[in-house]
Coordinates of C-alpha atoms in Angstrom, one line a residue:
Chain F
M1 CA -0.1 0.0 -0.3
A2 CA 1.7 3.2 -0.9
S3 CA 2.6 6.8 1.3
I4 CA 1.8 9.7 -0.4
R5 CA 5.6 10.1 -0.1
E6 CA 5.9 6.4 -2.2
L7 CA 3.9 7.3 -5.1
H8 CA 5.4 10.9 -5.2
Q9 CA 9.0 9.0 -6.2
Q10 CA 7.5 7.1 -8.6
L11 CA 6.3 9.7 -10.1
I12 CA 9.1 11.7 -10.2
H13 CA 11.5 9.6 -11.6
K14 CA 8.3 8.4 -14.0
E15 CA 8.1 5.1 -12.9
R16 CA 4.5 5.2 -13.4
S17 CA 2.8 8.5 -14.6
A18 CA -0.7 10.4 -12.6
V19 CA -2.6 8.9 -15.1
E20 CA -1.4 4.8 -13.7
I21 CA -1.5 5.4 -10.5
T22 CA -5.2 6.9 -10.9
Q23 CA -6.3 4.6 -13.0
E24 CA -5.2 2.1 -10.3
A25 CA -7.9 4.2 -7.7
L26 CA -10.5 4.0 -9.8
D27 CA -10.3 0.2 -10.9
R28 CA -10.1 -0.7 -6.9
I29 CA -12.9 1.3 -6.6
Q30 CA -14.9 -0.4 -9.8
T31 CA -14.6 -3.9 -7.1
I32 CA -14.7 -2.9 -3.8
E33 CA -17.9 -0.2 -4.5
P34 CA -20.2 -3.2 -4.2
K35 CA -19.0 -4.8 -1.1
I36 CA -18.5 -0.6 0.1
H37 CA -20.5 1.8 -1.0
S38 CA -17.9 4.8 0.3
F39 CA -18.0 7.0 -2.5
L40 CA -22.1 9.5 -3.8
H41 CA -21.0 9.8 -7.3
L42 CA -17.6 9.3 -8.6
T43 CA -15.4 12.2 -10.7
S44 CA -13.7 9.5 -12.6
D45 CA -13.2 11.2 -16.2
R46 CA -11.9 14.6 -14.0
A47 CA -10.2 12.9 -11.7
L48 CA -7.9 11.5 -15.1
E49 CA -8.2 14.5 -16.4
Q50 CA -6.8 16.2 -13.8
A51 CA -3.7 13.5 -13.6
Q52 CA -3.3 14.3 -17.6
Q53 CA -2.2 17.4 -16.9
V54 CA 0.7 16.4 -13.6
D55 CA 1.5 14.4 -16.4
A56 CA 2.0 16.9 -18.5
K57 CA 4.4 19.3 -15.3
I58 CA 6.0 16.3 -15.0
A59 CA 7.2 15.8 -19.3
A60 CA 7.8 19.8 -19.3
G61 CA 9.8 19.5 -16.4
D62 CA 8.2 21.2 -14.4
E63 CA 8.4 20.9 -10.3
I64 CA 5.1 19.2 -8.6
G65 CA 4.5 19.4 -5.0
L66 CA 3.9 15.9 -2.8
L67 CA -0.2 15.9 -3.4
A68 CA 0.3 16.1 -7.4
G69 CA -1.6 13.0 -8.5
I70 CA -2.8 11.6 -5.3
P71 CA -5.9 10.0 -5.5
I72 CA -8.2 11.8 -2.8
G73 CA -11.7 11.7 -1.6
I74 CA -13.8 14.0 -1.4
K75 CA -16.6 14.4 2.5
D76 CA -20.2 15.2 0.2
N77 CA -20.8 18.4 2.4
L78 CA -18.2 19.9 0.6
C79 CA -19.1 21.8 -2.0
T80 CA -17.4 20.9 -5.5
Q81 CA -18.4 23.2 -8.2
G82 CA -19.9 21.3 -11.0
I83 CA -20.2 18.6 -9.2
P84 CA -22.7 17.1 -7.0
T85 CA -22.9 18.0 -3.5
T86 CA -25.6 16.3 -1.4
C87 CA -24.4 15.2 2.1
A88 CA -26.3 12.7 1.2
S89 CA -29.3 14.3 1.9
R90 CA -32.1 13.6 -0.2
I91 CA -32.8 17.9 -0.2
L92 CA -30.2 18.2 -2.2
Q93 CA -30.1 15.4 -4.5
N94 CA -30.0 17.7 -7.9
F95 CA -27.8 21.0 -5.4
V96 CA -25.2 20.9 -8.1
P97 CA -22.5 23.7 -6.2
P98 CA -22.2 27.2 -8.8
Y99 CA -18.3 27.5 -6.0
E100 CA -15.8 26.0 -4.9
S101 CA -15.1 25.1 -1.2
T102 CA -11.6 26.8 0.0
V103 CA -10.2 23.2 1.1
T104 CA -10.8 21.6 -2.4
Q105 CA -9.8 24.7 -4.6
K106 CA -6.6 24.2 -2.5
L107 CA -6.3 20.1 -3.1
A108 CA -7.0 21.3 -7.4
D109 CA -3.9 23.8 -7.0
A110 CA -2.1 21.3 -5.3
G111 CA -2.6 18.8 -8.2
S112 CA -4.1 16.0 -6.2
V113 CA -6.6 14.3 -8.0
M114 CA -10.2 13.7 -6.6
V115 CA -11.7 10.5 -7.4
G116 CA -15.2 10.9 -6.1
K117 CA -17.1 12.7 -3.1
T118 CA -17.7 10.2 -0.1
N119 CA -21.3 9.4 1.8
M120 CA -21.6 10.4 5.4
D121 CA -25.0 10.5 8.2
E122 CA -27.3 12.8 6.3
F123 CA -25.3 16.6 7.2
A124 CA -22.9 14.9 9.0
M125 CA -26.2 14.6 11.7
G126 CA -24.8 11.0 13.5
G127 CA -22.6 8.4 14.2
S128 CA -22.3 5.5 11.9
T129 CA -23.3 6.8 8.3
E130 CA -26.4 5.3 8.7
T131 CA -28.9 8.5 8.5
S132 CA -26.9 8.7 5.3
A133 CA -30.2 8.9 2.6
Y134 CA -28.9 7.6 -0.2
Q135 CA -27.4 3.6 0.9
L136 CA -24.7 2.6 3.9
T137 CA -21.3 2.1 4.1
A138 CA -19.7 -0.8 5.4
N139 CA -16.7 -0.9 7.4
P140 CA -14.2 -3.0 5.2
W141 CA -12.5 -5.0 8.3
D142 CA -16.3 -6.3 8.4
A143 CA -18.8 -5.3 6.6
S144 CA -21.7 -6.1 8.7
R145 CA -20.4 -3.0 10.7
V146 CA -20.9 0.6 10.9
P147 CA -17.5 2.5 9.3
G148 CA -18.1 4.8 12.3
G149 CA -19.4 8.5 11.0
S150 CA -19.4 11.1 10.0
S151 CA -17.1 10.7 7.5
G152 CA -17.7 7.4 7.5
G153 CA -17.2 6.5 3.7
S154 CA -14.0 9.1 3.1
A155 CA -13.1 6.4 6.4
A156 CA -13.7 3.9 4.7
A157 CA -12.3 4.6 1.7
V158 CA -8.7 5.4 2.9
A159 CA -9.0 2.2 4.8
A160 CA -10.1 -0.1 1.9
N161 CA -7.4 1.3 0.1
E162 CA -10.1 3.5 -2.9
C163 CA -7.9 6.3 -2.6
V164 CA -5.0 7.0 -0.6
V165 CA -5.7 10.4 1.8
S166 CA -9.4 11.4 1.9
L167 CA -11.3 15.1 3.3
G168 CA -13.8 15.0 6.0
S169 CA -15.3 17.2 8.7
D170 CA -15.4 16.9 12.2
T171 CA -18.3 18.6 14.7
G172 CA -18.3 16.2 17.8
G173 CA -16.2 13.2 16.7
S174 CA -16.7 12.5 12.8
I175 CA -13.6 12.2 11.7
R176 CA -11.3 10.8 15.0
Q177 CA -14.6 8.5 15.6
P178 CA -14.3 6.7 12.4
A179 CA -10.2 6.7 11.8
S180 CA -10.9 5.1 14.8
F181 CA -13.7 2.0 13.6
C182 CA -12.0 2.5 10.5
G183 CA -8.2 1.7 11.5
I184 CA -6.0 5.2 9.9
V185 CA -5.0 7.8 11.4
G186 CA -7.9 11.0 11.3
M187 CA -7.4 14.3 12.8
K188 CA -9.8 17.2 13.6
P189 CA -7.9 20.6 13.5
T190 CA -7.5 23.4 15.7
Y191 CA -10.4 24.6 15.3
G192 CA -10.4 28.3 12.1
L193 CA -6.5 26.2 11.2
V194 CA -8.9 25.4 8.7
S195 CA -11.0 27.4 6.3
R196 CA -14.8 26.4 6.2
Y197 CA -15.7 28.1 3.6
G198 CA -17.8 25.7 1.6
L199 CA -18.1 23.3 4.0
V200 CA -22.1 23.2 3.8
A201 CA -23.1 24.6 7.9
F202 CA -24.4 22.3 10.7
A203 CA -23.0 23.8 13.5
S204 CA -21.1 26.6 12.7
S205 CA -19.0 26.9 16.1
L206 CA -18.5 23.4 16.5
D207 CA -18.0 22.0 12.6
Q208 CA -14.5 21.6 11.0
I209 CA -13.0 20.2 8.4
G210 CA -9.4 17.3 8.3
P211 CA -7.7 14.6 6.8
F212 CA -7.7 11.0 6.9
G213 CA -4.9 8.7 6.2
R214 CA -3.0 6.2 6.6
S215 CA 0.0 7.1 8.5
V216 CA 0.6 10.5 10.0
E217 CA 3.0 11.6 7.7
D218 CA -0.2 11.1 4.9
T219 CA -2.4 13.1 7.5
A220 CA 0.3 15.4 8.1
I221 CA 0.9 16.0 4.0
L222 CA -2.3 16.6 3.8
L223 CA -3.1 19.2 6.6
N224 CA -0.2 21.2 5.2
A225 CA -2.3 21.4 2.2
I226 CA -5.8 23.2 3.5
A227 CA -4.5 24.4 6.7
G228 CA -4.4 28.6 6.4
Y229 CA -5.8 31.9 6.9
D230 CA -9.5 32.6 4.3
P231 CA -10.9 35.7 4.4
K232 CA -13.6 34.1 2.7
D233 CA -14.1 32.2 6.3
A234 CA -14.4 35.1 9.1
T235 CA -13.4 32.1 11.6
S236 CA -10.5 31.9 10.1
L237 CA -7.5 31.9 12.1
K238 CA -4.6 34.8 11.6
V239 CA -1.0 31.9 11.9
D240 CA 1.6 31.2 10.4
V241 CA 1.1 27.4 9.0
P242 CA 4.3 25.3 9.8
D243 CA 5.8 22.1 7.5
Y244 CA 3.2 19.4 9.8
T245 CA 6.0 17.0 8.6
Q246 CA 8.7 18.6 10.4
F247 CA 7.6 17.2 13.5
L248 CA 7.7 13.3 12.7
T249 CA 10.4 12.8 14.8
P250 CA 10.5 9.8 16.8
D251 CA 12.0 10.9 19.3
I252 CA 8.8 12.4 22.3
K253 CA 11.8 11.9 25.7
G254 CA 10.3 13.7 28.4
K255 CA 6.5 14.7 26.2
K256 CA 4.4 15.8 29.4
V257 CA 1.7 13.1 28.2
G258 CA -1.3 13.0 30.0
V259 CA -3.9 10.6 30.9
I260 CA -7.9 11.6 31.5
R261 CA -9.3 10.0 33.8
E262 CA -13.1 10.1 33.0
T263 CA -12.8 8.6 30.0
F264 CA -11.7 5.4 31.3
G265 CA -15.3 4.9 33.3
D266 CA -19.1 2.9 32.8
G267 CA -19.1 2.1 28.9
L268 CA -15.7 1.1 28.3
D269 CA -15.0 -1.9 26.8
P270 CA -12.8 -3.9 28.5
E271 CA -10.8 -5.0 25.8
V272 CA -10.0 -1.0 24.3
E273 CA -8.6 -0.6 27.7
K274 CA -6.4 -2.7 28.0
T275 CA -5.2 -1.1 24.6
I276 CA -5.7 1.9 24.9
R277 CA -3.6 1.0 28.2
A278 CA -1.4 -0.6 26.2
A279 CA -0.4 2.2 23.5
I280 CA -0.2 4.4 26.7
A281 CA 2.7 2.0 28.5
Q282 CA 4.1 1.6 25.3
L283 CA 4.3 6.1 25.5
K284 CA 6.5 5.8 28.3
D285 CA 8.7 3.4 26.8
L286 CA 9.4 6.1 24.9
G287 CA 10.4 8.5 27.2
A288 CA 7.3 10.2 27.3
E289 CA 5.8 11.1 30.8
I290 CA 2.5 9.9 31.9
Q291 CA 0.4 11.0 34.0
E292 CA -3.3 11.1 35.2
I293 CA -5.7 14.2 34.7
S294 CA -8.9 15.4 35.5
C295 CA -10.9 17.0 33.3
P296 CA -13.9 16.7 36.1
R297 CA -16.5 18.5 33.4
F298 CA -15.7 15.9 30.7
R299 CA -18.5 14.1 31.4
Y300 CA -21.3 17.1 30.8
G301 CA -19.5 17.5 26.9
I302 CA -21.9 15.4 25.3
A303 CA -25.7 17.2 26.9
A304 CA -23.8 20.3 26.5
Y305 CA -23.2 19.6 22.6
Y306 CA -26.9 18.1 22.2
I307 CA -28.0 21.6 22.9
I308 CA -25.6 24.3 21.0
A309 CA -25.1 21.9 18.0
P310 CA -28.8 20.9 17.7
S311 CA -29.5 25.1 18.7
E312 CA -27.1 25.7 15.5
A313 CA -28.2 23.8 12.9
S314 CA -31.6 23.9 13.1
A315 CA -30.3 28.2 12.7
N316 CA -28.2 25.8 9.6
L317 CA -30.7 23.9 8.0
A318 CA -33.7 27.2 8.5
R319 CA -32.2 27.7 4.4
Y320 CA -33.7 24.4 3.4
D321 CA -37.3 25.8 1.6
G322 CA -37.0 24.8 -2.0
V323 CA -36.6 28.1 -3.2
R324 CA -33.1 28.7 -4.8
Y325 CA -31.6 25.7 -4.8
G326 CA -32.3 21.7 -3.7
A327 CA -35.3 19.4 -3.8
R328 CA -38.7 21.2 -3.7
A329 CA -42.1 19.2 -3.0
E330 CA -44.6 19.2 -6.2
D331 CA -47.7 20.8 -6.7
A332 CA -48.3 22.7 -3.4
E333 CA -50.9 24.3 -2.6
N334 CA -49.2 27.1 -0.9
L335 CA -45.6 29.0 -0.5
M336 CA -46.4 27.6 3.6
D337 CA -47.2 24.3 2.6
M338 CA -44.5 23.9 -0.6
Y339 CA -42.0 24.6 2.9
L340 CA -43.8 22.2 4.9
R341 CA -43.4 19.5 2.0
T342 CA -40.5 20.0 0.8
R343 CA -38.1 19.7 4.4
S344 CA -40.2 17.1 5.5
E345 CA -39.6 15.0 2.6
G346 CA -36.3 16.2 2.1
F347 CA -34.6 15.5 5.7
G348 CA -34.4 12.1 7.4
A349 CA -35.2 10.9 10.8
E350 CA -32.3 12.4 11.9
V351 CA -32.4 15.7 10.8
K352 CA -35.8 16.0 11.7
R353 CA -35.3 15.4 15.3
R354 CA -32.1 17.6 15.4
I355 CA -33.7 20.6 14.3
M356 CA -36.9 19.6 16.8
I357 CA -34.1 19.1 19.6
G358 CA -32.5 22.8 18.0
T359 CA -35.8 24.6 18.1
Y360 CA -37.6 23.5 21.0
V361 CA -33.9 24.6 23.1
L362 CA -34.0 28.3 21.8
S363 CA -38.4 27.9 22.1
A364 CA -39.4 30.8 24.4
G365 CA -39.2 30.1 28.4
Y366 CA -36.3 27.4 27.2
Y367 CA -33.4 29.7 26.5
D368 CA -31.9 30.4 29.3
A369 CA -32.5 26.4 30.7
Y370 CA -30.9 24.3 27.6
Y371 CA -28.7 27.3 25.7
L372 CA -27.1 29.3 27.4
Q373 CA -26.6 26.7 30.4
A374 CA -25.1 24.7 28.5
Q375 CA -22.6 27.6 27.2
K376 CA -21.8 28.2 30.5
V377 CA -20.8 24.2 30.9
R378 CA -18.9 24.8 27.9
T379 CA -16.7 27.1 29.8
L380 CA -16.5 24.7 32.3
I381 CA -15.1 22.4 30.6
K382 CA -12.6 24.7 28.1
Q383 CA -11.2 25.5 31.7
D384 CA -11.1 21.4 32.4
F385 CA -9.5 21.6 29.4
E386 CA -7.1 24.9 30.2
Q387 CA -6.1 23.9 33.2
A388 CA -4.6 20.4 32.1
F389 CA -2.6 21.2 29.4
S390 CA -1.1 23.6 32.1
Q391 CA 0.6 20.4 33.1
V392 CA 0.8 18.5 30.2
D393 CA 1.8 18.7 26.5
V394 CA -0.8 16.5 25.4
L395 CA -3.6 14.6 26.2
V396 CA -4.9 10.8 25.8
S397 CA -8.0 9.3 25.7
P398 CA -9.9 6.2 23.1
T399 CA -11.1 7.9 21.2
A400 CA -14.1 6.0 21.2
P401 CA -15.8 3.9 24.1
T402 CA -16.0 0.9 21.8
T403 CA -15.4 -1.1 18.3
A404 CA -17.0 -0.7 15.6
F405 CA -20.9 -1.5 16.5
K406 CA -23.6 -4.3 13.6
M407 CA -24.8 -1.9 11.3
G408 CA -28.8 -1.6 13.2
E409 CA -27.4 -1.5 16.7
K410 CA -28.1 1.4 16.9
T411 CA -31.0 2.7 15.5
A412 CA -33.8 2.0 16.7
D413 CA -32.2 4.4 20.0
P414 CA -30.9 8.0 19.0
L415 CA -29.3 8.7 22.5
S416 CA -27.6 5.1 22.8
M417 CA -25.5 6.6 18.8
Y418 CA -25.1 10.1 21.2
L419 CA -23.1 8.5 23.9
T420 CA -20.5 6.9 22.0
D421 CA -19.0 10.3 21.7
L422 CA -18.2 10.8 24.8
M423 CA -14.8 11.0 24.2
T424 CA -14.9 12.9 20.9
I425 CA -17.1 16.2 22.3
P426 CA -15.5 17.8 24.5
V427 CA -12.5 18.8 22.3
N428 CA -14.5 20.2 19.5
L429 CA -16.1 22.3 22.5
A430 CA -13.2 23.5 23.8
G431 CA -11.9 24.1 19.6
L432 CA -8.9 21.5 20.4
P433 CA -7.1 20.2 17.8
G434 CA -7.0 16.6 18.2
M435 CA -6.3 12.9 16.5
S436 CA -7.1 9.3 16.2
V437 CA -4.2 6.8 15.6
P438 CA -4.4 2.8 15.1
C439 CA -3.4 1.8 19.1
G440 CA -4.8 -2.4 17.9
F441 CA -7.6 -4.4 17.4
D442 CA -10.3 -6.6 19.6
A443 CA -10.4 -10.2 19.3
Q444 CA -12.7 -9.9 16.6
G445 CA -10.1 -8.0 14.8
M446 CA -11.8 -4.9 14.7
P447 CA -9.7 -1.5 15.2
I448 CA -8.9 0.5 17.8
G449 CA -8.0 4.3 17.8
L450 CA -5.6 5.8 20.7
Q451 CA -7.3 9.9 20.7
I452 CA -4.0 12.6 21.0
V453 CA -5.3 16.5 22.0
G454 CA -3.4 19.4 22.5
N455 CA -3.8 22.3 23.2
V456 CA -4.8 25.5 20.6
L457 CA -3.2 25.5 17.3
R458 CA -1.0 22.9 19.1
E459 CA -1.3 20.1 16.5
D460 CA 2.9 19.8 15.8
Q461 CA 3.0 18.2 19.7
I462 CA -0.3 15.8 18.7
F463 CA 2.1 15.1 15.4
Q464 CA 5.1 14.5 17.5
V465 CA 3.3 12.1 20.2
A466 CA 1.4 10.7 16.9
S467 CA 4.8 9.6 15.2
A468 CA 6.8 8.7 18.0
Y469 CA 3.8 6.1 18.6
E470 CA 3.1 5.1 15.2
R471 CA 7.1 4.5 14.5
S472 CA 7.6 2.3 17.6
T473 CA 4.2 -0.5 16.3
E474 CA 2.9 -2.1 13.7
W475 CA -0.9 -1.5 13.0
H476 CA -0.4 1.0 10.3
K477 CA 0.8 -1.5 8.1
H478 CA -2.4 -4.3 9.6
S479 CA -4.8 -3.5 6.2
P480 CA -8.8 -5.4 5.9
K481 CA -9.1 -8.1 3.0
L482 CA -11.2 -6.8 0.4
Chain N
M1 CA -41.3 16.2 29.3
L2 CA -42.6 16.7 26.3
D3 CA -46.4 15.4 24.8
R4 CA -47.5 15.6 21.5
A5 CA -49.5 18.9 21.7
Q6 CA -46.2 19.9 21.9
V7 CA -44.1 18.7 19.6
Q8 CA -46.6 20.0 17.0
K9 CA -46.2 23.1 17.8
V10 CA -41.7 22.7 17.6
A11 CA -42.6 20.9 14.1
H12 CA -44.4 23.8 12.8
L13 CA -42.0 26.4 13.9
A14 CA -39.2 24.3 12.2
R15 CA -40.9 24.6 8.7
L16 CA -42.3 20.7 9.5
Q17 CA -45.0 18.1 8.7
L18 CA -44.6 15.4 11.0
T19 CA -46.4 12.2 10.3
P20 CA -49.1 10.7 13.3
D21 CA -45.8 8.1 13.8
E22 CA -43.2 10.6 13.5
E23 CA -44.9 12.4 16.2
A24 CA -45.4 9.5 18.9
T25 CA -41.8 8.6 18.1
F26 CA -40.2 12.0 18.3
T27 CA -42.2 12.3 21.4
T28 CA -40.9 9.8 23.3
Q29 CA -37.6 10.3 21.5
L30 CA -37.3 14.4 22.5
S31 CA -38.1 13.9 26.4
S32 CA -35.7 10.9 27.0
I33 CA -33.3 13.4 25.2
L34 CA -33.9 15.9 27.0
D35 CA -34.7 14.2 30.2
Y36 CA -30.4 13.6 29.6
F37 CA -30.2 17.3 29.8
E38 CA -31.2 17.3 32.6
L39 CA -27.4 16.7 33.7
L40 CA -26.1 19.4 32.9
S41 CA -28.1 21.2 36.0
E42 CA -26.1 19.8 38.1
L43 CA -22.9 22.1 37.5
D44 CA -23.0 25.3 39.3
V45 CA -22.6 28.3 36.9
T46 CA -23.2 31.4 38.7
D47 CA -20.7 34.0 37.5
V48 CA -19.4 31.9 34.9
K49 CA -19.7 33.4 30.9
P50 CA -21.1 31.8 28.3
T51 CA -19.0 30.1 25.6
T52 CA -20.3 31.3 22.3
R53 CA -17.3 30.2 19.9
A54 CA -14.5 28.1 21.2
I55 CA -11.8 30.0 19.9
E56 CA -13.0 34.1 19.4
V57 CA -11.8 36.2 17.2
S58 CA -12.4 40.1 16.9
N59 CA -12.6 42.5 15.3
V60 CA -12.8 41.0 11.3
V61 CA -13.2 43.2 9.0
R62 CA -13.2 43.6 5.0
V63 CA -13.1 46.0 2.6
D64 CA -17.1 47.0 1.5
R65 CA -17.0 45.6 -2.2
Q66 CA -19.7 43.9 -3.8
H67 CA -18.8 40.4 -5.1
P68 CA -20.9 39.6 -7.7
F69 CA -21.4 36.1 -8.5
P70 CA -22.6 35.2 -12.0
R71 CA -26.7 35.8 -12.0
E72 CA -27.2 32.4 -14.5
D73 CA -25.1 30.3 -12.4
I74 CA -27.1 30.8 -9.2
L75 CA -30.8 30.6 -11.4
D76 CA -29.4 27.7 -12.5
G77 CA -29.8 25.6 -9.9
A78 CA -33.6 27.2 -8.2
P79 CA -36.4 24.0 -8.2
D80 CA -38.2 26.5 -10.2
R81 CA -37.8 30.5 -12.2
E82 CA -39.3 32.8 -13.9
G83 CA -36.5 35.4 -15.9
E84 CA -34.5 35.8 -13.6
F85 CA -36.2 35.6 -10.5
F86 CA -37.3 32.5 -8.4
R87 CA -40.4 31.6 -8.6
V88 CA -43.3 30.1 -5.9
P89 CA -46.5 29.1 -5.4
K90 CA -49.0 32.1 -4.2
I91 CA -48.2 33.0 -0.9
V92 CA -51.4 34.8 -0.3
T93 CA -54.1 32.3 0.2
G94 CA -58.4 32.9 0.2
D95 CA -59.1 32.4 3.6

């Protein structure tokens, strides 16, 4: 399984052309898709055209960047001009964006080759990719299990080697949890490090775009390409972006690693716990100083999140009214009837549920009790992290309390699905960067991920720890039998 | 606890029309979710300031200049249009 750097070497030494690499990915997709269903739309013709352009550059003797000619998958909530962008929702079934998101523009400029748009939970609301209006995506390690979510298609595509890297978005764990479930690396950068321009909004104060890869290095290379200030996103941070690959060093002697005590409580699968404890012991062997850290308000994260995120979602999704774009219900009697029917036919159950929660908690008389309370709790959770980072460089925890569950196992009980985000949500509430790195398998052969969390804009610390850990283990070399 | 009438009211505020089945399911599910939110009342938040965004960015300004979007590209995406307008069903009803 080739890495970005290996493929780059093959390209510049003219051992293979970009068209050959792209064609190999497209052929692999043809073979794998009937089993996995990672993609909602394939962009084969455009991909081959992009690859030809890279080959023309190489033939002309021009220098090419690391991502040039690299096949990549894009989550279907990122607007791609002229290419359908559905958010896996019926309401955007025929939506073809008239503009390009900043991240996909940057990737196109870098010469990367988009092979398709990946499946996801509808509007990124879910933890299993089962709320997609179009298809179920299978976990490449066991097709009867979910790939996680909401960026399940992006994670499965990379795990199944249908593309080299992919982009996802993470509002409460939607990159890290599927990365954990699919046995790959996934990173949610600091809020504001990557422009959200052209990302279909779910919960604007929490959403962040990030990379998936089969190695820490591939993930760092992809983050290099998408990070940076963008005047089109008012929450974008005006900071210098370092080359993240410089932090991929094996040495973490003296690095202070905090273990979040509250993530080892009830509901944590014993096999996951054992594996995470072993990974922490491995970090210790590598010279890291391990200490237990308490984040006492961590456990209030889910409740605060499921007030704040649906509140923002209910406002963000008010725009889907059938007037300017997307689907519209036929033969409505009047405007109100058209709104009601368009939205009721266009949104699936989970999206409706979250719009309802958000509308309720923001409605007159409930605002203080729910929304304001949740925002205050958000402050307390942030303070817990601030306290923790005054003592340590990074925090570690399991990424998810269990490995990938069976399809259909949690769909009947939304709250049980929400509780799977226990470990990842507080990180979004505080806007911090977090990564999931493969750290083992359970007895069923399902992957387990270690979550590494850094302080604001301290992606460097995460990359150092993740890279040192990865170099000392073989987990990332395993791949699913397909 | 939510009752069915409240669920209907919230659905209308959100411009959703629920089937009787959805109404029943949502009444149960939203009630259990709201019950779960009660957990937050354990915390004393007196004098705690609310966090509206994770990382504060202030005074974000830009030059006040128009960047007109190609009109046809926008109108092309409309479910229904008439010339340069989005077309919608009648707004005023008889009653």
